[in-house]
Amino acid sequence: MAKLRRALLSVSNKAGLIEFARRLSGHSIELVSTGGTAQALREAGLAVRDVSDLTGFPEMLDGRVKTLHPKVHGGILAIRSDPAHQRQVEEAGIEYIDMVVVNLYPFRETVARPDVRVEQAIENIDIGGPSMIRSAAKNVAHVVVVVEAGDYQAVADELDASAGVISLPTRLRLARAAFTATARYDAAIAGFLVDSVTSAPEGQTLRIRKPSELPARLTLLADKTMDLRYGENPHQRAALYETGDSAAGGGIANAEKLQGKELSFNNLIDLDAAWALVAEFEGAACAIIKHTNPCGAAIHSSLREAFEKARATDPVSAYGGILAFNRDVDEDAAQAIVATFFEAIVAPGYAPGALKTLAAKKNLRVMRIDRPDDVEAGYDLRIVSGGGLLVQDRDHGKLPDATLKVVTHRQPTAAELSALRFAWTIAKHVKSNAIVYAREGQLVGVGAGQMSRVDSVKIGAMKAQLPLAGSVVASDAYFPFRDGVDEAARVGVTAVIQPGGSVRDEEVIAAANEHNLAMVLTGMRHFKH
């Protein structure tokens, strides 16, 4: 590979740019730049050549046209080993451009603003940037393209190690990233124009339309970040992919593994379920997940107490489960955790003493996770046969006090109402038909995934290791018959929370009154399939 002689830099996000440009200059690479990028480089004391000097043509139309020129794209696209290309380049006075460093106008960030205007969005559609990126990535054998600031260090280090040369494998890796970046950029623009822009009634102007429906066009691009040993079963291939949508941040896909064995497909599914549950709570919370269902959950000011209360829900099922906390794990909690075998643990962070204690369980997968910036971002996606994709909003339904309706003669006590709210939150994360028994701040029993709701009531009671007398019960959907309430009352439940909406609601409420239960209707269902 040839030594790099000239680099064109034009970036919107200038993070890391100056240091990278200095290292390029250290290899006698000429810097060519545009507008604000050139100004930033000059202010840092670097020698920069304006792109207008390269092209012999000034920037125009408020910067809309500056790099769309044969002397730019010819310099990028020319095949250095082709005599015909060499002759044409020489005849046209074109100078080779060996590296293109470009990141694009912040289109997605602009349109995410609630007050964005169409004119602002359109001005943030980059034209010259994607054109240069695509030209450079196409000519991967001769040109280096860098679109991510995160690649600056590795590229500069390779230049240092190879006397100003970048290898073909590195060029290929960077070209892949470049085409991925432009594909995502164009998909974001297309999605915005389809879903959020309309013409005014007179048809002469464009305006923002706040989308009231799911996107008319959904484009997904995902990069494989991890091969997994196998899928749910050993005969199934599996891998983890990331969509690259950084709007929400955080999440299991971006969690950092601090120790332990490699992650499995089932580990990741259960880690996601565990984190989603504890993230519901403002106070310190612990959840234990087995096969996507909670078999333990509790809240307490002490993480150790939260863990021990969660484990007490069902100690047998907790064995080999997935553990989650919504607070940094301290050493006291870690000492309690290592007394039981768990497959994995996820939390926002760990005290140094906690990590030392957990390290005694060398196979335990210890994951650190960032809380997303926007917990309501994104969609829930399911593949169905025949090339179908089911899309829905994530279930972020809340339970304001104003929506709660007491329908029985007896009002719930303050302690019962607190327990009901806790049970209702847990029920949201249990497979339907879901029945949850709970006390204030502690899960007592779970009936999950049954075809009959009354069977879920019975199984939840059967599984309970803690006393049921005085507990409350939550149902993710309405009771179709009174038998579920009768069964719950039989084991000592004192209050019930459920959506309501059955044609037999009056019979169900009458059953609650007969047993002197308090019943609260939510008007909201939490099916989870």
Coordinates of C-alpha atoms in Angstrom, one line a residue:
M1 CA 0.0 0.0 0.0
A2 CA 1.2 3.5 -0.8
K3 CA 2.0 6.1 1.8
L4 CA -0.7 8.7 2.4
R5 CA 0.0 12.1 1.0
R6 CA -3.2 14.1 1.3
A7 CA -6.3 14.0 3.5
L8 CA -9.6 15.9 3.1
L9 CA -11.2 16.7 6.5
S10 CA -14.8 18.0 6.8
V11 CA -16.6 17.2 10.0
S12 CA -19.7 18.4 11.8
N13 CA -18.7 16.9 15.2
K14 CA -15.1 18.1 15.9
A15 CA -14.5 15.9 18.9
G16 CA -11.0 14.5 18.7
L17 CA -10.3 16.1 15.4
I18 CA -7.4 18.4 16.4
E19 CA -5.2 15.7 17.9
F20 CA -5.9 13.4 14.9
A21 CA -5.0 16.1 12.4
R22 CA -1.8 16.8 14.3
R23 CA -0.8 13.1 14.0
L24 CA -1.6 13.2 10.3
S25 CA 0.6 16.3 9.9
G26 CA 3.3 14.4 11.7
H27 CA 3.5 12.1 8.7
S28 CA 3.7 15.0 6.3
I29 CA 0.1 14.4 5.1
E30 CA -1.3 17.6 3.6
L31 CA -4.6 18.7 5.2
V32 CA -7.4 20.0 3.0
S33 CA -10.5 21.2 4.6
T34 CA -13.7 23.2 4.4
G35 CA -15.5 26.0 6.3
G36 CA -15.6 25.6 10.0
T37 CA -13.4 22.5 10.0
A38 CA -10.6 24.5 8.3
Q39 CA -11.0 27.4 10.8
A40 CA -10.8 25.0 13.8
L41 CA -7.6 23.4 12.4
R42 CA -6.0 26.8 11.8
E43 CA -6.9 28.1 15.2
A44 CA -5.1 25.0 16.6
G45 CA -2.0 26.1 14.7
L46 CA -2.2 23.5 11.9
A47 CA -1.4 24.3 8.2
V48 CA -4.6 23.8 6.2
R49 CA -5.3 24.1 2.5
D50 CA -8.8 25.3 1.6
V51 CA -10.9 23.0 -0.6
S52 CA -11.6 26.0 -2.8
D53 CA -7.8 26.2 -3.5
L54 CA -7.9 22.5 -4.5
T55 CA -10.9 22.9 -6.9
G56 CA -10.3 26.5 -8.1
F57 CA -13.9 27.1 -7.4
P58 CA -15.3 29.0 -4.3
E59 CA -17.8 27.6 -1.9
M60 CA -21.3 28.8 -2.8
L61 CA -25.0 28.7 -2.0
D62 CA -24.4 29.2 1.8
G63 CA -22.1 26.2 1.8
R64 CA -24.5 23.9 0.0
V65 CA -21.9 23.4 -2.7
K66 CA -18.2 23.1 -1.8
T67 CA -17.0 19.6 -2.3
L68 CA -19.3 18.5 -5.2
H69 CA -16.5 19.0 -7.8
P70 CA -14.5 16.7 -10.2
K71 CA -11.3 17.8 -8.5
V72 CA -12.6 16.4 -5.2
H73 CA -14.3 13.3 -6.4
G74 CA -11.8 12.6 -9.2
G75 CA -9.0 12.8 -6.6
I76 CA -10.9 10.3 -4.4
L77 CA -12.2 7.9 -7.1
A78 CA -9.3 7.6 -9.4
I79 CA -7.8 4.1 -9.5
R80 CA -4.1 4.7 -9.0
S81 CA -3.0 1.5 -10.9
D82 CA -5.1 2.3 -14.0
P83 CA -3.1 4.1 -16.7
A84 CA -6.2 5.6 -18.3
H85 CA -7.2 7.1 -14.9
Q86 CA -3.7 8.4 -14.4
R87 CA -3.7 10.1 -17.7
Q88 CA -7.1 11.7 -17.2
V89 CA -6.1 12.9 -13.7
E90 CA -3.0 14.5 -15.1
E91 CA -4.8 16.1 -18.0
A92 CA -7.4 17.6 -15.7
G93 CA -4.9 18.8 -13.1
I94 CA -6.5 16.6 -10.4
E95 CA -4.6 15.9 -7.2
Y96 CA -5.1 12.6 -5.5
I97 CA -6.9 12.5 -2.1
D98 CA -5.7 9.5 -0.1
M99 CA -7.9 9.9 3.0
V100 CA -11.3 11.3 3.7
V101 CA -12.3 12.2 7.2
V102 CA -16.0 13.1 7.3
N103 CA -18.9 13.0 9.7
L104 CA -22.3 14.2 8.8
Y105 CA -24.6 17.1 9.7
P106 CA -26.6 16.2 12.8
F107 CA -29.8 15.4 11.1
R108 CA -31.2 12.9 13.6
E109 CA -30.4 15.2 16.5
T110 CA -32.1 18.1 14.7
V111 CA -35.3 16.4 13.9
A112 CA -35.5 14.9 17.5
R113 CA -36.0 18.5 18.8
P114 CA -39.7 19.0 19.6
D115 CA -39.7 22.5 18.1
V116 CA -37.9 21.6 14.8
R117 CA -39.1 23.3 11.6
V118 CA -39.0 21.7 8.2
E119 CA -36.5 24.3 7.0
Q120 CA -34.1 23.4 9.8
A121 CA -34.4 19.7 9.1
I122 CA -33.8 20.1 5.3
E123 CA -30.7 22.3 5.9
N124 CA -29.3 19.5 8.1
I125 CA -29.5 17.0 5.2
D126 CA -25.9 16.5 4.3
I127 CA -25.2 16.1 0.5
G128 CA -21.5 16.6 0.0
G129 CA -20.5 14.5 3.1
P130 CA -22.3 11.3 2.1
S131 CA -21.0 11.8 -1.5
M132 CA -17.4 11.9 -0.3
I133 CA -17.8 9.1 2.1
R134 CA -19.3 6.8 -0.6
S135 CA -16.6 7.8 -3.1
A136 CA -13.8 7.0 -0.7
A137 CA -15.4 3.8 0.5
K138 CA -15.9 2.6 -3.1
N139 CA -12.2 3.2 -3.8
V140 CA -11.2 1.2 -0.7
A141 CA -8.1 -0.2 -2.4
H142 CA -6.6 3.3 -2.7
V143 CA -8.4 5.6 -0.2
V144 CA -8.9 5.5 3.6
V145 CA -12.3 6.7 4.8
V146 CA -12.9 7.6 8.5
V147 CA -16.4 8.4 9.7
E148 CA -16.2 7.8 13.4
A149 CA -14.1 9.7 15.9
G150 CA -13.7 6.4 17.7
D151 CA -11.4 5.2 14.9
Y152 CA -9.0 8.2 15.0
Q153 CA -6.7 6.6 17.6
A154 CA -6.4 3.2 15.8
V155 CA -5.8 4.8 12.4
A156 CA -3.1 7.2 13.8
D157 CA -1.4 4.4 15.6
E158 CA -1.3 2.3 12.4
L159 CA 0.2 5.2 10.6
D160 CA 2.9 5.5 13.2
A161 CA 3.6 1.8 13.1
S162 CA 3.7 1.5 9.3
A163 CA 5.4 4.7 8.3
G164 CA 2.3 6.5 7.0
V165 CA 0.6 3.4 5.4
I166 CA -2.8 2.0 6.2
S167 CA -3.3 -1.7 5.4
L168 CA -6.1 -3.1 3.2
P169 CA -7.8 -5.0 6.1
T170 CA -8.1 -1.7 8.0
R171 CA -9.3 0.1 4.9
L172 CA -12.0 -2.5 4.4
R173 CA -13.2 -2.3 8.0
L174 CA -13.4 1.5 7.7
A175 CA -15.3 1.2 4.3
R176 CA -17.8 -1.1 5.9
A177 CA -18.4 1.4 8.7
A178 CA -18.7 4.2 6.1
F179 CA -21.4 2.6 4.0
T180 CA -23.3 1.6 7.2
A181 CA -23.2 5.2 8.3
T182 CA -24.6 6.6 5.1
A183 CA -27.2 3.9 5.0
R184 CA -28.4 4.8 8.5
Y185 CA -28.3 8.5 7.6
D186 CA -30.4 8.1 4.5
A187 CA -32.9 5.8 6.3
A188 CA -33.3 8.5 9.0
I189 CA -34.0 11.1 6.3
A190 CA -36.5 8.9 4.5
G191 CA -38.3 8.0 7.7
F192 CA -38.6 11.6 8.7
L193 CA -40.0 12.7 5.3
V194 CA -42.4 9.8 5.2
D195 CA -43.7 10.2 8.7
S196 CA -43.2 13.8 9.9
V197 CA -43.5 16.1 6.8
T198 CA -46.6 17.1 4.9
S199 CA -47.6 19.9 2.6
A200 CA -49.8 22.7 3.8
P201 CA -53.4 22.7 2.5
E202 CA -52.6 25.0 -0.3
G203 CA -49.8 22.7 -1.4
Q204 CA -47.1 25.4 -1.6
T205 CA -45.2 24.9 1.6
L206 CA -44.0 22.0 3.8
R207 CA -44.7 21.6 7.5
I208 CA -44.1 19.2 10.3
R209 CA -46.8 16.6 11.0
K210 CA -46.5 15.0 14.4
P211 CA -46.8 11.3 13.7
S212 CA -49.9 9.7 15.3
E213 CA -49.1 6.2 13.9
L214 CA -46.2 3.9 13.8
P215 CA -43.7 4.6 11.0
A216 CA -45.0 3.9 7.4
R217 CA -41.5 2.7 6.6
L218 CA -39.2 0.9 9.1
T219 CA -35.6 0.4 8.1
L220 CA -33.4 -1.7 10.4
L221 CA -29.6 -1.9 10.1
A222 CA -27.8 -4.0 12.6
D223 CA -24.1 -4.9 13.2
K224 CA -23.1 -8.3 14.7
T225 CA -21.3 -7.5 17.9
M226 CA -21.0 -11.0 19.4
D227 CA -21.3 -14.6 18.3
L228 CA -23.0 -16.8 20.9
R229 CA -22.3 -20.4 21.5
Y230 CA -25.8 -21.3 20.3
G231 CA -29.4 -20.1 20.5
E232 CA -32.1 -21.3 22.9
N233 CA -31.0 -24.8 22.0
P234 CA -27.6 -26.2 20.9
H235 CA -28.8 -26.9 17.3
Q236 CA -29.7 -23.2 16.8
R237 CA -27.1 -20.6 15.7
A238 CA -27.2 -17.3 17.5
A239 CA -25.5 -13.9 17.7
L240 CA -26.1 -10.5 19.3
Y241 CA -26.6 -7.5 16.9
E242 CA -26.8 -3.8 17.6
T243 CA -29.0 -1.5 15.6
G244 CA -26.6 1.5 16.3
D245 CA -29.6 3.7 17.4
S246 CA -27.9 5.7 20.1
A247 CA -31.0 7.8 20.9
A248 CA -31.9 5.9 24.0
G249 CA -28.4 4.7 25.0
G250 CA -27.8 2.1 27.7
G251 CA -29.6 -1.3 27.6
I252 CA -28.4 -4.9 27.7
A253 CA -27.0 -4.7 24.1
N254 CA -24.5 -2.1 25.4
A255 CA -23.8 -3.6 28.8
E256 CA -20.2 -4.3 29.8
K257 CA -19.2 -7.8 31.0
L258 CA -16.8 -7.4 33.9
Q259 CA -16.2 -11.1 34.6
G260 CA -17.5 -14.6 34.0
K261 CA -18.2 -17.1 31.2
E262 CA -19.3 -16.1 27.8
L263 CA -22.9 -15.0 27.5
S264 CA -25.6 -17.3 26.1
F265 CA -28.7 -16.4 24.1
N266 CA -30.9 -17.3 27.1
N267 CA -28.7 -15.3 29.4
L268 CA -29.2 -12.1 27.3
I269 CA -33.0 -12.6 27.1
D270 CA -33.2 -13.1 30.9
L271 CA -30.8 -10.2 31.6
D272 CA -33.0 -7.9 29.5
A273 CA -36.2 -9.1 31.4
A274 CA -34.5 -8.7 34.8
W275 CA -33.2 -5.2 34.0
A276 CA -36.6 -4.1 32.6
L277 CA -38.2 -5.1 35.9
V278 CA -35.9 -3.3 38.3
A279 CA -35.8 -0.2 36.1
E280 CA -39.5 0.3 36.9
F281 CA -38.7 1.3 40.5
E282 CA -37.4 4.6 41.8
G283 CA -36.3 3.1 45.1
A284 CA -33.6 0.4 45.4
A285 CA -34.9 -2.9 43.9
C286 CA -33.8 -6.4 43.3
A287 CA -35.3 -9.0 40.9
I288 CA -34.5 -12.6 40.2
I289 CA -35.6 -14.0 36.8
K290 CA -35.9 -17.5 35.6
H291 CA -36.9 -18.2 32.0
T292 CA -38.0 -14.5 31.6
N293 CA -40.4 -14.7 34.6
P294 CA -39.7 -13.2 38.0
C295 CA -39.3 -15.8 40.8
G296 CA -38.2 -13.1 43.3
A297 CA -38.5 -9.4 43.6
A298 CA -38.3 -6.8 46.4
I299 CA -37.6 -3.2 47.2
H300 CA -35.8 -2.0 50.3
S301 CA -33.4 0.8 51.3
S302 CA -30.7 -1.8 51.9
L303 CA -29.6 -3.7 48.8
R304 CA -28.8 -6.8 50.9
E305 CA -32.3 -6.7 52.4
A306 CA -33.8 -6.3 49.0
F307 CA -31.9 -9.3 47.7
E308 CA -32.7 -11.5 50.7
K309 CA -36.4 -10.6 50.5
A310 CA -36.3 -11.4 46.7
R311 CA -34.6 -14.7 47.2
A312 CA -37.1 -15.6 49.9
T313 CA -39.9 -15.5 47.4
D314 CA -38.8 -18.8 45.9
P315 CA -35.4 -20.0 46.9
V316 CA -35.6 -23.2 44.8
S317 CA -36.4 -21.4 41.6
A318 CA -33.8 -18.6 42.4
Y319 CA -31.0 -21.2 42.0
G320 CA -29.4 -20.7 38.6
G321 CA -31.4 -17.5 37.9
I322 CA -30.5 -14.1 36.7
L323 CA -30.2 -11.3 39.2
A324 CA -30.7 -7.6 38.7
F325 CA -30.3 -4.4 40.8
N326 CA -31.2 -0.8 39.9
R327 CA -28.5 0.5 42.3
D328 CA -24.7 0.0 42.5
V329 CA -24.0 -3.3 44.3
D330 CA -22.2 -2.8 47.6
E331 CA -20.0 -5.3 49.4
D332 CA -22.6 -6.3 51.9
A333 CA -25.0 -7.3 49.2
A334 CA -22.3 -9.1 47.3
Q335 CA -21.5 -11.3 50.3
A336 CA -25.1 -12.4 50.5
I337 CA -25.3 -13.0 46.7
V338 CA -22.4 -15.5 46.6
A339 CA -24.2 -17.9 48.9
T340 CA -26.5 -18.8 46.0
F341 CA -25.6 -20.0 42.5
F342 CA -26.7 -17.4 39.9
E343 CA -25.9 -17.4 36.2
A344 CA -25.5 -13.7 35.8
I345 CA -26.0 -10.4 37.6
V346 CA -26.6 -7.0 36.1
A347 CA -26.5 -3.6 37.9
P348 CA -25.5 0.0 37.1
G349 CA -22.2 -0.5 39.0
Y350 CA -20.3 -2.3 41.7
A351 CA -18.2 -1.2 44.7
P352 CA -14.6 -2.4 44.5
G353 CA -15.2 -4.7 47.5
A354 CA -18.3 -6.1 45.8
L355 CA -16.3 -7.0 42.7
K356 CA -13.7 -8.7 44.8
T357 CA -16.3 -10.8 46.6
L358 CA -18.1 -11.7 43.3
A359 CA -14.8 -12.7 41.7
A360 CA -14.9 -15.8 44.0
K361 CA -17.6 -17.1 41.7
K362 CA -15.4 -17.1 38.6
N363 CA -18.2 -18.4 36.3
L364 CA -20.7 -15.7 37.4
R365 CA -21.3 -13.3 34.6
V366 CA -21.1 -9.8 36.1
M367 CA -22.6 -7.1 33.9
R368 CA -22.5 -3.3 34.3
I369 CA -25.3 -1.4 32.5
D370 CA -26.1 2.3 31.9
R371 CA -29.6 3.4 32.4
P372 CA -31.1 4.6 29.1
D373 CA -31.4 8.3 28.5
D374 CA -35.0 7.8 27.2
V375 CA -36.6 4.7 28.7
E376 CA -39.6 5.0 26.3
A377 CA -37.5 5.1 23.1
G378 CA -37.7 2.3 20.5
Y379 CA -40.2 -0.4 19.6
D380 CA -40.9 -3.9 20.5
L381 CA -40.3 -6.1 17.4
R382 CA -41.3 -9.7 16.7
I383 CA -40.6 -11.7 13.5
V384 CA -43.5 -13.8 12.1
S385 CA -43.2 -16.4 9.3
G386 CA -43.6 -15.3 5.7
G387 CA -41.3 -12.3 6.1
G388 CA -43.6 -10.4 8.5
L389 CA -42.5 -8.0 11.3
L390 CA -44.8 -7.1 14.1
V391 CA -44.1 -3.7 15.6
Q392 CA -45.6 -2.2 18.7
D393 CA -44.7 0.5 21.2
R394 CA -42.9 -0.7 24.3
D395 CA -45.2 -1.2 27.3
H396 CA -44.4 1.9 29.4
G397 CA -48.0 2.2 30.7
K398 CA -48.1 4.1 34.0
L399 CA -50.7 3.9 36.8
P400 CA -51.6 7.4 37.9
D401 CA -53.7 7.7 41.1
A402 CA -56.5 9.3 39.1
T403 CA -57.0 6.1 37.0
L404 CA -57.5 3.8 40.0
K405 CA -61.0 2.9 40.8
V406 CA -62.1 1.2 44.0
V407 CA -65.2 -0.9 43.2
T408 CA -65.8 -2.8 46.4
H409 CA -67.5 -1.8 49.7
R410 CA -64.2 -1.9 51.5
Q411 CA -61.5 0.6 50.6
P412 CA -57.9 -0.7 50.5
T413 CA -55.7 0.4 53.4
A414 CA -52.6 2.5 52.7
A415 CA -50.4 -0.6 53.1
E416 CA -52.6 -2.6 50.8
L417 CA -52.6 0.1 48.2
S418 CA -48.8 0.2 48.3
A419 CA -48.6 -3.6 48.0
L420 CA -51.2 -3.5 45.1
R421 CA -49.1 -1.0 43.2
F422 CA -46.0 -3.2 43.7
A423 CA -47.8 -6.3 42.6
W424 CA -49.2 -4.6 39.5
T425 CA -45.7 -3.5 38.5
I426 CA -44.4 -7.0 38.8
A427 CA -47.4 -8.5 36.9
K428 CA -46.4 -6.3 33.9
H429 CA -43.3 -8.5 33.6
V430 CA -44.9 -11.9 34.0
K431 CA -46.0 -14.0 31.0
S432 CA -49.8 -14.1 30.6
N433 CA -52.0 -15.2 32.1
A434 CA -50.2 -13.5 34.9
I435 CA -51.1 -13.6 38.6
V436 CA -48.9 -12.1 41.2
Y437 CA -49.2 -12.4 45.0
A438 CA -47.3 -9.8 47.0
R439 CA -46.8 -7.9 50.2
E440 CA -45.7 -4.3 50.5
G441 CA -42.3 -4.4 48.8
Q442 CA -42.0 -8.1 48.4
L443 CA -43.1 -10.7 45.8
V444 CA -44.8 -13.7 47.4
G445 CA -45.9 -16.0 44.6
V446 CA -46.3 -16.0 40.8
G447 CA -48.6 -17.9 38.5
A448 CA -47.2 -17.4 34.9
G449 CA -48.1 -18.4 31.4
Q450 CA -51.1 -20.5 32.0
M451 CA -53.9 -21.0 29.6
S452 CA -56.5 -20.5 32.3
R453 CA -56.5 -17.5 34.7
V454 CA -57.8 -19.5 37.6
D455 CA -55.0 -22.0 37.1
S456 CA -52.5 -19.2 37.4
V457 CA -54.2 -18.2 40.7
K458 CA -53.8 -21.7 42.0
I459 CA -50.2 -22.2 40.8
G460 CA -49.2 -18.8 42.2
A461 CA -50.5 -19.9 45.6
M462 CA -49.0 -23.4 45.3
K463 CA -45.5 -21.9 44.5
A464 CA -45.6 -19.4 47.3
Q465 CA -43.0 -20.1 50.0
L466 CA -44.0 -17.2 52.1
P467 CA -47.3 -16.9 54.0
L468 CA -50.2 -15.9 51.7
A469 CA -52.5 -14.7 54.5
G470 CA -52.7 -10.9 54.4
S471 CA -51.1 -10.6 50.9
V472 CA -52.6 -8.9 47.8
V473 CA -53.0 -10.2 44.3
A474 CA -52.6 -8.6 40.9
S475 CA -53.9 -9.9 37.6
D476 CA -52.5 -8.6 34.3
A477 CA -56.0 -8.8 32.7
Y478 CA -59.5 -9.0 33.9
F479 CA -61.0 -12.0 35.7
P480 CA -63.4 -13.6 33.3
F481 CA -65.2 -15.4 36.1
R482 CA -65.4 -15.1 39.9
D483 CA -63.5 -18.3 40.5
G484 CA -60.1 -16.6 40.4
V485 CA -61.2 -14.2 43.2
D486 CA -62.7 -17.1 45.2
E487 CA -59.4 -19.0 45.0
A488 CA -57.4 -15.9 46.0
A489 CA -59.7 -15.3 49.0
R490 CA -59.4 -18.9 50.0
V491 CA -55.6 -18.6 50.6
G492 CA -56.0 -15.4 52.6
V493 CA -55.6 -12.5 50.1
T494 CA -57.1 -9.2 51.4
A495 CA -57.0 -7.0 48.2
V496 CA -57.1 -7.4 44.4
I497 CA -55.9 -5.2 41.6
Q498 CA -57.0 -5.9 38.0
P499 CA -57.9 -4.0 34.8
G500 CA -61.6 -4.8 34.8
G501 CA -63.6 -4.9 31.6
S502 CA -65.1 -8.4 31.7
V503 CA -68.8 -8.9 30.9
R504 CA -68.9 -10.6 34.3
D505 CA -67.3 -7.7 36.2
E506 CA -70.4 -7.4 38.5
E507 CA -70.1 -11.1 39.5
V508 CA -66.3 -10.7 40.1
I509 CA -66.9 -7.6 42.3
A510 CA -69.7 -9.3 44.2
A511 CA -67.3 -12.2 45.0
A512 CA -64.8 -9.7 46.3
N513 CA -67.5 -8.1 48.5
E514 CA -68.6 -11.5 49.8
H515 CA -65.0 -12.2 50.9
N516 CA -64.6 -8.6 52.3
L517 CA -61.7 -8.0 49.8
A518 CA -60.8 -4.5 48.5
M519 CA -60.7 -4.5 44.7
V520 CA -59.1 -1.8 42.6
L521 CA -59.6 -1.5 38.8
T522 CA -56.8 0.0 36.7
G523 CA -58.5 0.3 33.3
M524 CA -55.2 -0.8 31.8
R525 CA -54.1 -4.3 30.7
H526 CA -50.5 -5.7 30.7
F527 CA -50.6 -8.8 28.5
K528 CA -47.0 -10.2 27.9
H529 CA -46.7 -12.9 25.3

